[in-house]
C-alpha cells in the first residue's frame, strides 16, 4: 500500500510518500510561502535526487497539485499516475473531546474537525484546507485524519481539569488537551521495541523539544499527563512561547503596557520563551553558540528551559509512581547534549545517571542510549517520526475498508 502524508499549515504544506510494505519513505517535500510572492517547493527523493523551485502558489489546492505533479515528475518522481496513491493521511492538530482516534474522513467528521476550529484557530483551518484540496484533487481516495490531541484522551479528569469555575468547562470546553501526541506515541512504542518489552509494562517520560516543546507521562502505553494544555502555550519553555507562568501576570502586563488581547497573545506566543529570555534568537543553535561565547542571557535562557524540564520529570515520576525510561526527541532533544545534560543534572537520587561521552556522541538523527549501565532509569535519544505514525494509522484504517 502506498500512502501520501500531508501536514498542511497556514503558509506551508509538508508531504511525504510511503511504501508501507517496507514502511519506507520514497520521497518528501515542502511547499513554503503559500499565498505569498515567490513560494518555494523543495523536494527530495529517497535516492537523494532533489528539486528546489520558486513558483507562484496562491492557495493550498495549488500546493497539493504541485506536490502531486512533483511525485509524478518524469525525472525525479516516484509514481506514474495518481491511481498509485492508495490513501492520504492528514495531520490534524485538534480533535477536541470527540475525535480520540485516527478516523476516515467523511462529511460528518469534517464538520466535527470544523467545530474544533474554536479550540485551535491557528491550526485546524489550515489542516481543513489541506483535506479539502486533497479531496478535490484525489476524488475517491480514502482520506484519514490523525490528531495531535488524540493520544492524550486517556488523561484522567483530575489531570486535565483546571481549577476554574466548572461552568467554563461546560461552556467552552476549557481543559487540558495536550499536543504532539503523535510524536509521544511514536517514541513510546519505539522504546518498547528497543527494550523488547510490551509497552504496557513500561513507564516512560517522553520529552519533545522542538520549536514547540512538550513532555508527556506515558504510563504503560497511555498518556496520563502532558505539559501542553488548553493551548500549546503551557508547559515547557519553547522557542518563542513562554510555557508556564503565573496567570495573574497576564492582566498585570495588559494593564501596565495597555495591551489588547491580540497583543498579549503575540507576546506569550511569539516574543517569549528562549527568544524572550535570551534576546538573541528562538533557534537553540544560535543561543548555544552565544552561551559558548560567554553570553549570560543565553546561559539564563538555557538554564531556565532545562530547569523546567527537570521539574516536570520530577512531577511525572510522581504521577506514574516511578519512571523506567526517559526519552529526548525533536530538534533540540535530538541535537543538544547540553540541554539533555542540564535537564538531568543531579538526578542520581531518582536513579538517573548519564554517560557523558555517549550523550555528546548522539546527535544529528542518531538513536541511542545515553545512560550508564548502572542507571536505574534508562535514557534514550530517539528521532521522532510523526509522518510514519500517520502513514501507519492510515494504512491500518484503509486495510479494514477493503
Ligand atoms: P518543529 O517543532 O518546528 O518541528 P524541530 O523539531 O525541527 O522543530 O526543532 C527545531 C529546534 O531544534 C530549533 O530550536 C533548532 O535550533 C534545534 N536544533 C536543530 N539542530 C540543532 C543542533 N544541531 N543543535 C542544537 N539545536 C538544534
Coordinates of C-alpha atoms and ligand atoms in Angstrom, one line a residue:
X1 CA 0.0 0.0 0.0
X2 CA 1.2 3.5 -0.9
X3 CA 0.3 6.4 1.4
X4 CA 0.7 10.1 1.0
X5 CA 1.0 12.0 4.3
X6 CA 0.0 15.7 4.3
X7 CA 0.8 18.3 7.0
X8 CA -0.9 21.5 6.0
X9 CA -0.1 24.7 7.9
X10 CA -1.0 28.3 7.3
X11 CA 1.6 29.1 4.6
X12 CA 3.4 25.8 4.3
X13 CA 2.5 22.3 3.3
X14 CA 4.7 19.3 4.0
X15 CA 4.2 16.0 2.3
X16 CA 5.8 12.5 2.4
X17 CA 5.1 9.4 0.3
X18 CA 5.4 6.0 1.9
X19 CA 5.5 2.4 0.6
X20 CA 4.0 0.5 3.6
X21 CA 5.4 -2.9 2.6
X22 CA 8.8 -1.9 4.0
X23 CA 7.5 1.2 5.8
X24 CA 9.9 3.1 3.7
X25 CA 9.7 6.8 2.7
X26 CA 10.0 7.1 -1.1
X27 CA 10.0 10.9 -1.2
X28 CA 9.3 14.0 0.8
X29 CA 8.8 17.7 0.2
X30 CA 7.6 21.0 1.4
X31 CA 5.8 24.0 -0.2
X32 CA 6.6 27.2 1.7
X33 CA 5.2 30.8 1.4
X34 CA 1.8 29.6 0.0
X35 CA -0.1 32.7 -1.0
X36 CA 3.0 35.0 -0.9
X37 CA 5.3 36.2 -3.5
X38 CA 7.7 33.6 -4.6
X39 CA 6.5 30.3 -3.0
X40 CA 9.2 27.7 -2.7
X41 CA 9.0 24.0 -3.5
X42 CA 11.7 21.7 -2.0
X43 CA 11.6 18.0 -2.7
X44 CA 13.8 15.1 -2.1
X45 CA 13.6 11.5 -3.4
X46 CA 14.9 8.7 -1.2
X47 CA 17.9 8.2 -3.5
X48 CA 18.9 11.8 -2.9
X49 CA 17.6 13.4 -6.1
X50 CA 16.4 16.9 -5.3
X51 CA 14.2 19.7 -6.7
X52 CA 14.1 23.3 -5.5
X53 CA 11.9 25.7 -7.4
X54 CA 10.4 29.1 -6.8
X55 CA 6.8 29.2 -8.0
X56 CA 3.5 31.1 -7.9
X57 CA 1.4 29.1 -5.4
X58 CA -1.6 31.0 -4.4
X59 CA -3.5 28.5 -2.3
X60 CA -3.5 25.1 -0.7
X61 CA -5.2 23.4 -3.7
X62 CA -2.3 24.6 -5.9
X63 CA 0.2 23.5 -3.3
X64 CA -1.2 19.9 -3.3
X65 CA -1.4 20.0 -7.1
X66 CA 2.3 20.9 -7.2
X67 CA 3.1 18.2 -4.7
X68 CA 1.2 15.6 -6.8
X69 CA 2.8 16.7 -10.0
X70 CA 6.3 16.5 -8.4
X71 CA 5.6 13.0 -7.2
X72 CA 4.8 12.2 -10.8
X73 CA 7.7 14.1 -12.3
X74 CA 9.4 12.1 -15.1
X75 CA 12.9 12.7 -13.8
X76 CA 12.5 13.0 -10.0
X77 CA 9.1 11.4 -9.3
X78 CA 8.2 8.1 -7.7
X79 CA 4.9 7.3 -9.4
X80 CA 3.5 7.4 -12.9
X81 CA -0.1 8.2 -12.2
X82 CA -2.3 9.4 -9.3
X83 CA -4.0 6.0 -9.0
X84 CA -0.8 4.7 -7.4
X85 CA -1.8 6.7 -4.3
X86 CA -3.9 4.3 -2.2
X87 CA -4.8 6.7 0.6
X88 CA -3.9 10.0 2.2
X89 CA -3.2 10.6 5.9
X90 CA -3.6 14.2 7.2
X91 CA -2.1 15.6 10.3
X92 CA -4.9 17.5 12.2
X93 CA -3.9 19.4 15.3
X94 CA -7.1 19.4 17.3
X95 CA -9.7 16.7 17.6
X96 CA -11.4 18.1 20.7
X97 CA -13.1 15.7 23.1
X98 CA -14.9 13.7 20.4
X99 CA -12.2 12.7 18.0
X100 CA -10.0 10.5 20.1
X101 CA -8.6 8.2 17.5
X102 CA -7.5 8.4 13.9
X103 CA -10.5 8.3 11.5
X104 CA -11.7 8.0 7.9
X105 CA -12.8 11.5 6.9
X106 CA -16.4 11.8 5.8
X107 CA -18.7 14.8 5.8
X108 CA -19.6 14.3 9.5
X109 CA -16.0 14.0 10.6
X110 CA -15.1 17.1 8.6
X111 CA -17.9 19.0 10.4
X112 CA -16.5 17.9 13.8
X113 CA -13.0 19.0 12.8
X114 CA -14.5 22.3 11.8
X115 CA -16.2 22.5 15.2
X116 CA -12.7 22.3 16.8
X117 CA -11.6 25.5 15.0
X118 CA -12.7 27.4 18.1
X119 CA -10.1 25.4 20.1
X120 CA -7.3 25.6 17.5
X121 CA -7.9 28.8 15.4
X122 CA -4.3 28.9 14.3
X123 CA -4.1 25.3 13.1
X124 CA -7.4 23.5 12.3
X125 CA -8.5 25.9 9.5
X126 CA -5.2 25.2 7.6
X127 CA -5.5 21.4 8.2
X128 CA -9.0 21.6 6.8
X129 CA -7.8 23.5 3.7
X130 CA -5.3 20.6 3.1
X131 CA -8.0 18.0 3.4
X132 CA -10.4 19.8 1.1
X133 CA -7.8 20.4 -1.5
X134 CA -6.8 16.7 -1.5
X135 CA -10.4 15.6 -1.7
X136 CA -10.8 17.9 -4.8
X137 CA -7.7 16.6 -6.5
X138 CA -7.9 12.9 -5.5
X139 CA -11.6 12.1 -5.5
X140 CA -12.5 8.7 -4.3
X141 CA -9.1 8.2 -2.5
X142 CA -9.7 7.5 1.3
X143 CA -8.5 10.4 3.5
X144 CA -7.6 9.7 7.1
X145 CA -7.2 12.3 9.9
X146 CA -4.6 11.7 12.6
X147 CA -4.9 14.1 15.6
X148 CA -2.2 15.6 17.7
X149 CA -4.5 15.6 20.7
X150 CA -5.8 12.0 20.3
X151 CA -3.0 10.2 22.2
X152 CA -3.9 12.3 25.3
X153 CA -7.5 11.2 25.5
X154 CA -6.5 8.8 28.3
X155 CA -5.5 11.6 30.6
X156 CA -7.8 11.3 33.7
X157 CA -10.1 14.2 34.6
X158 CA -8.2 15.2 37.7
X159 CA -5.2 15.8 35.5
X160 CA -7.0 17.5 32.6
X161 CA -9.2 19.8 34.6
X162 CA -8.1 23.3 35.6
X163 CA -9.4 24.6 38.9
X164 CA -11.5 27.3 37.3
X165 CA -15.3 27.7 37.6
X166 CA -16.7 24.4 36.3
X167 CA -19.2 26.3 34.1
X168 CA -16.3 27.4 31.9
X169 CA -15.5 23.8 31.1
X170 CA -19.2 23.2 30.3
X171 CA -19.5 26.4 28.2
X172 CA -16.2 26.5 26.4
X173 CA -14.6 23.0 27.0
X174 CA -11.7 24.6 28.8
X175 CA -9.4 21.7 29.9
X176 CA -6.0 20.3 29.1
X177 CA -6.0 18.6 25.7
X178 CA -2.2 18.3 25.0
X179 CA -0.5 18.2 21.7
X180 CA 2.5 16.4 20.0
X181 CA 0.5 13.2 20.7
X182 CA 1.7 11.5 17.5
X183 CA 5.3 12.1 18.4
X184 CA 4.9 10.9 22.0
X185 CA 3.1 7.8 20.8
X186 CA 5.9 7.1 18.2
X187 CA 8.6 7.4 20.9
X188 CA 6.8 5.3 23.4
X189 CA 6.3 2.4 21.0
X190 CA 9.8 2.7 19.7
X191 CA 11.1 2.4 23.3
X192 CA 9.1 -0.8 23.7
X193 CA 10.7 -2.2 20.5
X194 CA 14.2 -1.3 21.6
X195 CA 13.7 -2.9 25.0
X196 CA 11.8 -5.9 23.5
X197 CA 9.1 -5.4 26.1
X198 CA 5.4 -4.8 25.8
X199 CA 4.7 -1.0 26.0
X200 CA 2.2 -1.7 28.8
X201 CA 5.0 -2.8 31.1
X202 CA 7.0 0.4 30.9
X203 CA 6.6 3.9 32.4
X204 CA 8.1 6.5 30.0
X205 CA 8.7 10.2 30.2
X206 CA 8.8 11.5 26.6
X207 CA 10.4 14.9 26.1
X208 CA 9.7 16.5 22.7
X209 CA 11.9 19.6 22.4
X210 CA 11.4 21.4 19.0
X211 CA 10.3 24.9 18.2
X212 CA 7.3 23.9 20.3
X213 CA 8.1 21.6 23.2
X214 CA 6.1 19.3 25.5
X215 CA 6.7 16.5 27.9
X216 CA 4.4 13.5 28.4
X217 CA 3.9 10.9 31.1
X218 CA 3.3 7.6 29.2
X219 CA 2.2 5.1 31.9
X220 CA 2.0 1.5 30.4
X221 CA 1.5 2.9 26.9
X222 CA -1.1 5.5 27.8
X223 CA -0.7 9.2 28.1
X224 CA -1.7 10.2 31.7
X225 CA -0.5 13.7 31.7
X226 CA 1.3 16.2 29.4
X227 CA 2.6 19.7 29.7
X228 CA 0.8 21.5 26.9
X229 CA -2.7 22.3 28.0
X230 CA -5.8 24.1 26.6
X231 CA -3.4 25.6 24.1
X232 CA 0.3 24.8 23.1
X233 CA 1.5 27.8 25.3
X234 CA 1.5 25.9 28.6
X235 CA 4.4 23.9 30.0
X236 CA 8.0 23.9 28.9
X237 CA 10.0 26.9 27.8
X238 CA 9.8 26.9 23.9
X239 CA 11.4 28.8 21.0
X240 CA 9.0 31.8 21.3
X241 CA 6.3 30.6 23.8
X242 CA 6.5 31.2 27.5
X243 CA 5.4 27.9 28.9
X244 CA 4.1 28.0 32.5
X245 CA 3.7 31.4 34.0
X246 CA 1.7 32.9 36.9
X247 CA -1.7 33.6 35.2
X248 CA -2.0 36.8 37.1
X249 CA 1.0 38.2 35.1
X250 CA -1.3 38.4 32.1
X251 CA -3.8 41.1 33.4
X252 CA -0.9 42.8 35.1
X253 CA 1.1 43.3 31.9
X254 CA -2.1 44.1 29.9
X255 CA -2.8 47.0 32.4
X256 CA 0.8 48.2 32.7
X257 CA 1.5 48.1 28.9
X258 CA -2.0 48.9 27.8
X259 CA -2.1 45.8 25.6
X260 CA -5.1 44.4 23.6
X261 CA -5.9 40.7 23.7
X262 CA -4.2 40.1 20.3
X263 CA -1.0 41.8 21.6
X264 CA -0.8 39.8 24.8
X265 CA -1.4 36.6 22.7
X266 CA 1.5 37.6 20.5
X267 CA 3.7 38.4 23.5
X268 CA 3.1 35.0 25.0
X269 CA 3.3 33.0 21.7
X270 CA 5.9 34.9 19.7
X271 CA 8.0 37.1 21.9
X272 CA 8.7 34.9 24.9
X273 CA 10.4 31.6 25.6
X274 CA 14.1 31.2 24.6
X275 CA 13.7 34.2 22.3
X276 CA 12.3 36.5 25.0
X277 CA 14.8 35.4 27.7
X278 CA 17.9 35.5 25.5
X279 CA 17.1 38.4 23.3
X280 CA 19.2 36.6 20.7
X281 CA 17.1 34.1 18.8
X282 CA 14.4 31.5 19.1
X283 CA 16.8 29.0 17.5
X284 CA 18.6 26.9 20.1
X285 CA 21.7 26.5 17.9
X286 CA 22.3 30.3 18.0
X287 CA 21.6 30.5 21.7
X288 CA 24.0 27.7 22.4
X289 CA 26.7 29.4 20.3
X290 CA 26.2 32.6 22.3
X291 CA 26.4 30.6 25.5
X292 CA 29.8 29.2 24.3
X293 CA 30.9 32.8 23.8
X294 CA 30.0 33.7 27.4
X295 CA 26.7 35.5 26.7
X296 CA 24.9 35.5 30.1
X297 CA 21.4 35.9 28.8
X298 CA 22.0 32.8 26.6
X299 CA 23.1 30.9 29.7
X300 CA 20.0 32.1 31.5
X301 CA 17.6 31.1 28.7
X302 CA 19.1 27.6 28.5
X303 CA 19.2 27.1 32.3
X304 CA 15.5 28.2 32.7
X305 CA 14.5 25.8 29.9
X306 CA 16.5 22.9 31.3
X307 CA 15.2 23.5 34.9
X308 CA 11.6 23.5 33.7
X309 CA 12.2 20.1 32.1
X310 CA 13.8 18.8 35.3
X311 CA 10.7 19.9 37.3
X312 CA 8.4 18.1 35.0
X313 CA 10.5 14.9 35.2
X314 CA 10.1 15.0 39.0
X315 CA 6.4 15.7 38.7
X316 CA 5.7 12.9 36.2
X317 CA 7.8 10.4 38.1
X318 CA 5.5 11.1 41.0
X319 CA 2.4 10.9 38.7
X320 CA 3.3 7.5 37.4
X321 CA 4.7 6.1 40.6
X322 CA 8.2 5.8 39.1
X323 CA 9.8 6.1 35.7
X324 CA 11.7 3.4 33.7
X325 CA 12.7 5.3 30.7
X326 CA 13.2 8.9 29.7
X327 CA 13.4 9.8 26.0
X328 CA 14.5 13.0 24.3
X329 CA 13.3 13.7 20.8
X330 CA 12.8 16.5 18.1
X331 CA 15.2 19.2 17.0
X332 CA 16.7 20.2 20.4
X333 CA 16.2 16.8 22.1
X334 CA 18.0 15.0 19.3
X335 CA 20.8 17.6 18.9
X336 CA 21.6 19.3 22.1
X337 CA 23.8 17.2 24.6
X338 CA 23.9 20.4 26.7
X339 CA 20.1 20.7 27.2
X340 CA 19.9 16.9 28.0
X341 CA 22.8 17.1 30.5
X342 CA 21.4 20.2 32.2
X343 CA 17.8 18.8 32.4
X344 CA 19.1 15.6 34.0
X345 CA 21.8 17.2 36.2
X346 CA 21.8 16.0 39.9
X347 CA 19.1 13.4 39.4
X348 CA 21.0 10.4 40.7
X349 CA 18.6 10.2 43.6
X350 CA 15.9 9.2 41.1
X351 CA 18.2 6.6 39.6
X352 CA 19.2 8.7 36.5
X353 CA 22.8 8.6 35.6
X354 CA 24.1 9.9 32.2
X355 CA 27.2 8.7 30.4
X356 CA 28.7 12.0 29.3
X357 CA 30.6 10.5 26.3
X358 CA 27.5 8.8 24.9
X359 CA 25.5 11.9 25.5
X360 CA 27.9 14.0 23.5
X361 CA 28.0 11.5 20.7
X362 CA 24.3 11.2 20.0
X363 CA 23.3 14.0 17.6
X364 CA 22.0 14.5 14.1
X365 CA 19.3 11.9 13.8
X366 CA 21.1 9.1 15.7
X367 CA 19.2 6.9 18.0
X368 CA 20.8 5.5 21.2
X369 CA 21.0 5.2 24.9
X370 CA 22.8 7.9 26.9
X371 CA 22.5 6.5 30.4
X372 CA 25.2 4.4 32.1
X373 CA 24.7 0.6 32.6
X374 CA 24.2 1.4 36.3
X375 CA 21.4 3.9 35.7
X376 CA 18.1 2.5 37.1
X377 CA 16.3 4.8 34.6
X378 CA 17.3 4.2 31.0
X379 CA 17.7 7.4 29.0
X380 CA 17.4 7.4 25.2
X381 CA 17.6 9.8 22.3
X382 CA 15.0 8.7 19.7
X383 CA 14.5 10.7 16.5
X384 CA 10.8 11.3 16.2
X385 CA 8.8 10.2 13.1
X386 CA 5.3 11.6 13.2
X387 CA 4.8 11.1 9.4
X388 CA 5.4 7.3 9.8
X389 CA 2.8 7.1 12.6
X390 CA 0.3 8.9 10.3
X391 CA 1.1 6.6 7.4
X392 CA 0.7 3.5 9.7
X393 CA -2.7 4.7 11.1
X394 CA -3.8 5.4 7.5
X395 CA -2.8 2.0 6.2
X396 CA -4.5 0.3 9.2
X397 CA -7.8 2.0 8.7
X398 CA -7.7 1.6 4.9
X399 CA -7.0 -2.1 5.2
X400 CA -10.2 -2.5 7.2
X401 CA -12.1 -0.8 4.4
X402 CA -11.0 -3.3 1.9
Ligands
LIG1 P1 9.5 21.9 14.9 O1 8.9 22.0 16.3 O2 9.3 23.1 14.1 O3 9.2 20.6 14.2 P2 12.2 20.9 15.2 O4 11.9 19.6 15.9 O5 12.8 20.9 13.9 O6 11.0 21.9 15.3 O7 13.3 21.7 16.2 C1 13.7 22.9 16.0 C2 14.7 23.3 17.1 O8 15.8 22.3 17.1 C3 15.4 24.7 16.9 O9 15.4 25.3 18.1 C4 16.8 24.3 16.4 O10 17.7 25.2 16.8 C5 17.0 23.0 17.2 N1 18.2 22.3 16.6 C6 18.2 21.7 15.4 N2 19.5 21.3 15.2 C7 20.2 21.6 16.3 C8 21.6 21.4 16.8 N3 22.5 20.8 16.0 N4 21.9 21.9 18.0 C9 21.0 22.4 18.8 N5 19.7 22.7 18.4 C10 19.3 22.2 17.2

